[in-house]
Amino acid sequence: MPSGVIFRGHISQSPPPDIADALAHAASRLGGFGRQFIWFSEITSTNDAVAMLADAGTAEGAVVAAEAQTAGRGRFGRVWHSPSMAGLYLSLLLRPATHATPLVTIAAGVAVSEGIEAATGLQTSVKWPNDVNSGGRKIAGILAEAGTSTEGVQHVVLGCGINVMPSAYPPEIALRATSIEGELGRHVDRGAVLAECLAAFAAHYERLHNGTHGEVLHSWRRRAAPSLGRRVEWDANTVVRRGVAEDVDDHGALLVRTDAGIERVISGEVRWI
Ligand code: BTN
């Protein structure tokens, strides 16, 4: 890490061999991602570490990953269980162009779904905004946290947690969570999962910048098919709104058909009913 950055965690200089080998194998497809790859055996949250790197002026593409997190967090302030040797916990430092920013989390969900499939053969779906599911249960989640100034978004910390083994999540959430190994009933190469997710994200991130973001949306729609057409509800100014999820738009908003026409849902929690 750059000098001046102090972080509480147990850093090891190089990632374990399974991770290092997979990253080396995929190096030509990673773009700038992972050129600076920092591995912690234990950390509070990889998102916090990347936010500190961002504030210290680190270039886009840095990746922090950890064997375990002691304060992993999910969306809406939820806990993200992050036990050792059970899941993948990583965060990327992005400095996207303004026009690319709105679709970053959509691209991330697609990339994780594609990366899991490329590495293991397991087919997963995405659910707006960026859950990755298998058989209706969550297998991976993404937490994007933006660093802003008066000039707009300065950086985005893109955190991703992937359940590799069933021990990644507590038994009490087994009805809504699953893991790659649990679905496939066999051991998988977690290094390959990490590397393929990074490679898929690098490709989609490039599309967000070069004017071919339509391909990202096309891939998202294909993988979101199981949830599109389903009824959703959400809270808007103390009123519960309901409708049918139909699509996403160019800004990553969920388009919901309601009695009053199509509504754009841009943030907050959507409940699938
Ligand atoms: C969600 O679905 O609620 C998002 C979960 C995001 C978890 C990842 S694990 C790596 C990174 N560090 C964190 O503290 N959270 C994200």
Coordinates of C-alpha atoms and ligand atoms in Angstrom, one line a residue:
M1 CA 0.0 0.0 0.0
P2 CA 1.2 3.6 -0.5
S3 CA 3.2 5.1 2.4
G4 CA 1.0 7.1 4.7
V5 CA -1.9 4.6 4.6
I6 CA -2.3 2.8 7.8
F7 CA -4.7 -0.1 7.9
R8 CA -5.7 -2.5 10.6
G9 CA -5.4 -6.0 9.2
H10 CA -3.0 -8.9 8.6
I11 CA -1.4 -8.3 5.2
S12 CA 0.5 -10.9 3.4
Q13 CA 2.7 -9.8 0.6
S14 CA 1.5 -12.2 -2.0
P15 CA -1.8 -14.0 -2.4
P16 CA -2.0 -17.8 -1.9
P17 CA -0.8 -19.9 -4.8
D18 CA -4.3 -20.8 -6.1
I19 CA -5.2 -17.1 -6.4
A20 CA -1.8 -16.1 -7.7
D21 CA -1.7 -18.8 -10.4
A22 CA -5.2 -18.0 -11.6
L23 CA -4.4 -14.3 -11.8
A24 CA -1.2 -15.0 -13.8
H25 CA -3.0 -17.3 -16.1
A26 CA -5.7 -14.6 -16.9
A27 CA -3.3 -11.7 -16.8
S28 CA -3.7 -10.7 -20.5
R29 CA -7.5 -10.4 -20.0
L30 CA -7.6 -8.4 -16.8
G31 CA -7.0 -4.9 -18.3
G32 CA -5.5 -2.8 -15.5
F33 CA -7.4 -4.8 -12.8
G34 CA -5.2 -6.5 -10.4
R35 CA -1.9 -5.0 -11.6
Q36 CA -1.8 -3.8 -8.0
F37 CA -3.3 -6.8 -6.0
I38 CA -3.1 -6.7 -2.3
W39 CA -4.0 -9.7 -0.2
F40 CA -4.9 -9.7 3.4
S41 CA -5.3 -12.9 5.4
E42 CA -7.8 -11.0 7.6
I43 CA -9.2 -7.5 7.3
T44 CA -12.1 -5.5 8.6
S45 CA -13.6 -4.8 5.1
T46 CA -11.9 -4.8 1.7
N47 CA -14.1 -1.9 0.8
D48 CA -12.6 0.2 3.6
A49 CA -9.0 -0.7 2.4
V50 CA -9.8 0.4 -1.1
A51 CA -11.5 3.6 0.0
M52 CA -8.2 4.5 1.8
L53 CA -6.2 3.6 -1.3
A54 CA -8.5 5.9 -3.3
D55 CA -8.1 8.8 -0.8
A56 CA -4.3 8.3 -1.0
G57 CA -4.5 8.9 -4.8
T58 CA -4.0 5.2 -5.9
A59 CA -4.7 4.6 -9.6
E60 CA -7.7 2.8 -10.9
G61 CA -7.5 -0.9 -11.0
A62 CA -6.1 -1.7 -7.6
V63 CA -7.7 -4.8 -6.0
V64 CA -7.8 -5.7 -2.4
A65 CA -8.9 -9.2 -1.5
A66 CA -8.9 -11.1 1.8
E67 CA -9.2 -14.6 3.2
A68 CA -11.6 -13.4 5.8
Q69 CA -13.3 -10.1 6.9
T70 CA -14.2 -9.3 10.4
A71 CA -16.6 -6.5 9.5
G72 CA -17.8 -7.4 6.0
R73 CA -20.8 -5.4 5.1
G74 CA -23.6 -5.7 2.5
R75 CA -26.2 -3.3 1.1
F76 CA -28.4 -1.3 3.5
G77 CA -25.8 -1.8 6.3
R78 CA -26.3 -5.5 6.6
V79 CA -23.6 -7.8 7.7
W80 CA -21.8 -9.8 5.0
H81 CA -20.6 -13.0 6.7
S82 CA -17.0 -13.5 5.6
P83 CA -15.4 -16.5 7.3
S84 CA -12.0 -17.8 6.4
M85 CA -11.5 -20.2 3.5
A86 CA -15.2 -20.1 2.6
G87 CA -15.8 -17.3 0.1
L88 CA -14.1 -14.7 -2.0
Y89 CA -14.1 -11.1 -0.7
L90 CA -12.6 -8.5 -2.9
S91 CA -12.9 -4.8 -3.8
L92 CA -11.8 -2.9 -6.9
L93 CA -10.9 0.8 -7.2
L94 CA -12.6 2.4 -10.1
R95 CA -12.3 5.9 -11.4
P96 CA -15.0 5.8 -14.1
A97 CA -15.8 8.5 -16.6
T98 CA -19.0 10.3 -15.8
H99 CA -20.9 8.6 -18.6
A100 CA -19.9 5.1 -17.5
T101 CA -20.7 5.5 -13.8
P102 CA -24.4 4.7 -13.7
L103 CA -24.0 1.2 -15.2
V104 CA -21.0 0.1 -13.1
T105 CA -23.0 -2.0 -10.7
I106 CA -25.1 -3.6 -13.5
A107 CA -21.8 -4.5 -15.3
A108 CA -20.5 -6.0 -12.1
G109 CA -23.4 -8.2 -11.6
V110 CA -23.2 -9.6 -15.1
A111 CA -19.5 -10.0 -14.8
V112 CA -19.7 -12.1 -11.6
S113 CA -22.4 -14.2 -13.1
E114 CA -20.3 -14.8 -16.2
G115 CA -17.1 -15.3 -14.3
I116 CA -18.7 -18.0 -12.1
E117 CA -20.0 -19.8 -15.2
A118 CA -16.7 -19.5 -17.1
A119 CA -14.7 -20.9 -14.1
T120 CA -17.1 -23.6 -12.9
G121 CA -19.9 -24.2 -15.4
L122 CA -22.5 -23.1 -12.9
Q123 CA -25.2 -21.0 -14.5
T124 CA -26.5 -18.2 -12.3
S125 CA -28.9 -15.3 -12.8
V126 CA -28.8 -11.6 -11.9
K127 CA -31.5 -9.7 -10.1
W128 CA -31.7 -5.9 -10.0
P129 CA -29.6 -4.2 -9.1
N130 CA -26.8 -6.7 -8.8
D131 CA -27.5 -9.8 -6.8
V132 CA -26.3 -13.0 -8.4
N133 CA -28.5 -16.0 -7.7
S134 CA -28.7 -19.7 -8.3
G135 CA -32.0 -21.5 -8.0
G136 CA -33.6 -18.3 -6.5
R137 CA -31.0 -18.1 -3.7
K138 CA -28.2 -15.6 -3.4
I139 CA -24.7 -16.8 -4.3
A140 CA -22.9 -13.4 -4.6
G141 CA -23.5 -9.8 -3.8
I142 CA -22.0 -6.5 -4.8
L143 CA -21.6 -3.3 -2.8
A144 CA -20.6 -0.2 -4.7
E145 CA -19.6 2.9 -2.6
A146 CA -18.9 6.1 -4.3
G147 CA -16.4 8.8 -3.2
T148 CA -17.8 12.1 -4.2
S149 CA -16.7 15.8 -4.2
T150 CA -18.4 18.9 -5.4
E151 CA -17.2 18.0 -8.9
G152 CA -19.1 14.6 -8.8
V153 CA -18.0 11.0 -8.4
Q154 CA -14.2 10.8 -7.8
H155 CA -14.0 7.1 -7.4
V156 CA -16.1 4.0 -6.9
V157 CA -15.2 1.2 -4.5
L158 CA -16.7 -1.9 -6.0
G159 CA -16.9 -4.7 -3.4
C160 CA -17.9 -8.3 -4.2
G161 CA -18.6 -11.2 -2.0
I162 CA -19.0 -14.7 -3.5
N163 CA -20.1 -17.7 -1.5
V164 CA -17.7 -20.5 -2.6
M165 CA -18.5 -23.0 0.1
P166 CA -21.7 -23.5 2.1
S167 CA -19.8 -22.4 5.2
A168 CA -19.6 -18.9 3.8
Y169 CA -23.1 -18.1 5.2
P170 CA -24.8 -19.0 8.5
P171 CA -27.3 -21.9 8.4
E172 CA -30.2 -19.7 9.4
I173 CA -30.1 -18.0 6.0
A174 CA -29.8 -21.2 4.0
L175 CA -33.3 -20.7 2.6
R176 CA -32.1 -17.6 0.8
A177 CA -28.4 -18.2 0.3
T178 CA -26.3 -20.7 -1.5
S179 CA -22.8 -21.4 -2.7
I180 CA -21.0 -22.5 -5.8
E181 CA -19.7 -25.8 -4.2
G182 CA -23.1 -26.4 -2.6
E183 CA -24.8 -26.1 -6.0
L184 CA -22.3 -28.2 -7.9
G185 CA -21.6 -30.7 -5.2
R186 CA -17.9 -30.6 -5.9
H187 CA -14.8 -28.6 -5.1
V188 CA -14.1 -25.6 -7.4
D189 CA -11.0 -23.6 -8.1
R190 CA -11.7 -20.3 -6.2
G191 CA -8.7 -18.7 -7.9
A192 CA -10.3 -19.3 -11.3
V193 CA -13.6 -17.9 -10.1
L194 CA -11.9 -14.7 -8.9
A195 CA -9.8 -14.3 -12.1
E196 CA -12.7 -15.0 -14.5
C197 CA -14.9 -12.5 -12.6
L198 CA -12.2 -9.9 -12.9
A199 CA -11.6 -10.6 -16.6
A200 CA -15.4 -10.4 -17.3
F201 CA -15.6 -7.2 -15.4
A202 CA -12.6 -5.7 -17.3
A203 CA -14.3 -6.4 -20.6
H204 CA -17.7 -4.9 -19.6
Y205 CA -16.0 -1.9 -17.9
E206 CA -14.3 -1.2 -21.2
R207 CA -17.7 -1.4 -23.0
L208 CA -19.1 1.2 -20.6
H209 CA -16.4 3.6 -21.7
N210 CA -16.2 2.9 -25.5
G211 CA -19.9 3.4 -26.4
T212 CA -20.9 -0.3 -26.5
H213 CA -22.7 -0.3 -23.2
G214 CA -25.7 -1.8 -25.1
E215 CA -23.8 -5.1 -25.0
V216 CA -23.6 -4.9 -21.2
L217 CA -27.4 -4.3 -21.0
H218 CA -28.0 -7.1 -23.5
S219 CA -26.0 -9.5 -21.3
W220 CA -27.8 -8.3 -18.2
R221 CA -31.3 -8.8 -19.7
R222 CA -30.4 -12.4 -20.7
R223 CA -29.2 -13.2 -17.2
A224 CA -32.0 -11.3 -15.5
A225 CA -34.7 -13.2 -17.4
P226 CA -35.9 -15.2 -14.3
S227 CA -36.7 -12.0 -12.4
L228 CA -38.1 -9.8 -15.2
G229 CA -41.9 -10.0 -15.4
R230 CA -42.1 -10.6 -11.6
R231 CA -44.0 -8.3 -9.2
V232 CA -42.0 -5.9 -7.0
E233 CA -42.8 -3.4 -4.4
W234 CA -40.8 -0.6 -2.9
D235 CA -41.2 2.3 -0.5
A236 CA -41.5 5.8 -1.9
N237 CA -42.1 8.6 0.6
T238 CA -43.9 6.4 3.1
V239 CA -46.1 4.9 0.4
V240 CA -45.7 1.4 -0.8
R241 CA -45.6 1.2 -4.6
R242 CA -46.2 -2.0 -6.6
G243 CA -45.7 -3.1 -10.2
V244 CA -44.0 -5.6 -12.5
A245 CA -40.3 -5.4 -13.2
E246 CA -39.8 -5.0 -16.9
D247 CA -36.3 -3.9 -17.8
V248 CA -33.4 -1.6 -16.9
D249 CA -32.6 1.7 -18.7
D250 CA -29.3 3.2 -19.9
H251 CA -28.8 4.6 -16.4
G252 CA -29.3 1.4 -14.6
A253 CA -32.7 2.2 -13.2
L254 CA -35.3 -0.6 -12.9
L255 CA -38.3 0.0 -15.1
V256 CA -41.5 -1.1 -13.4
R257 CA -44.9 -1.2 -15.0
T258 CA -47.5 0.2 -12.6
D259 CA -51.1 1.2 -12.9
A260 CA -49.8 4.7 -13.6
G261 CA -47.4 3.7 -16.4
I262 CA -43.7 2.9 -16.4
E263 CA -41.8 4.1 -13.3
R264 CA -38.1 4.3 -12.8
V265 CA -36.7 2.9 -9.6
I266 CA -33.2 4.2 -9.0
S267 CA -32.4 3.4 -5.5
G268 CA -33.7 1.9 -2.3
E269 CA -34.7 -1.6 -1.6
V270 CA -37.0 -3.4 -4.0
R271 CA -38.9 -6.4 -2.6
W272 CA -39.7 -9.2 -5.0
I273 CA -43.2 -10.5 -4.3
Ligands
BTN1 C1 -24.9 -7.3 -0.8 O1 -25.4 -8.1 -1.5 O2 -25.5 -6.9 0.2 C2 -23.5 -6.8 -1.0 C3 -22.4 -7.7 -0.4 C4 -21.0 -7.2 -0.6 C5 -20.0 -8.0 0.2 C6 -18.6 -7.6 -0.3 S1 -17.4 -8.7 0.4 C7 -16.1 -7.7 -0.1 C8 -16.5 -6.3 0.1 N1 -16.2 -5.8 1.4 C9 -17.3 -5.6 2.2 O3 -17.3 -5.3 3.3 N2 -18.4 -5.8 1.4 C10 -18.1 -6.2 0.1

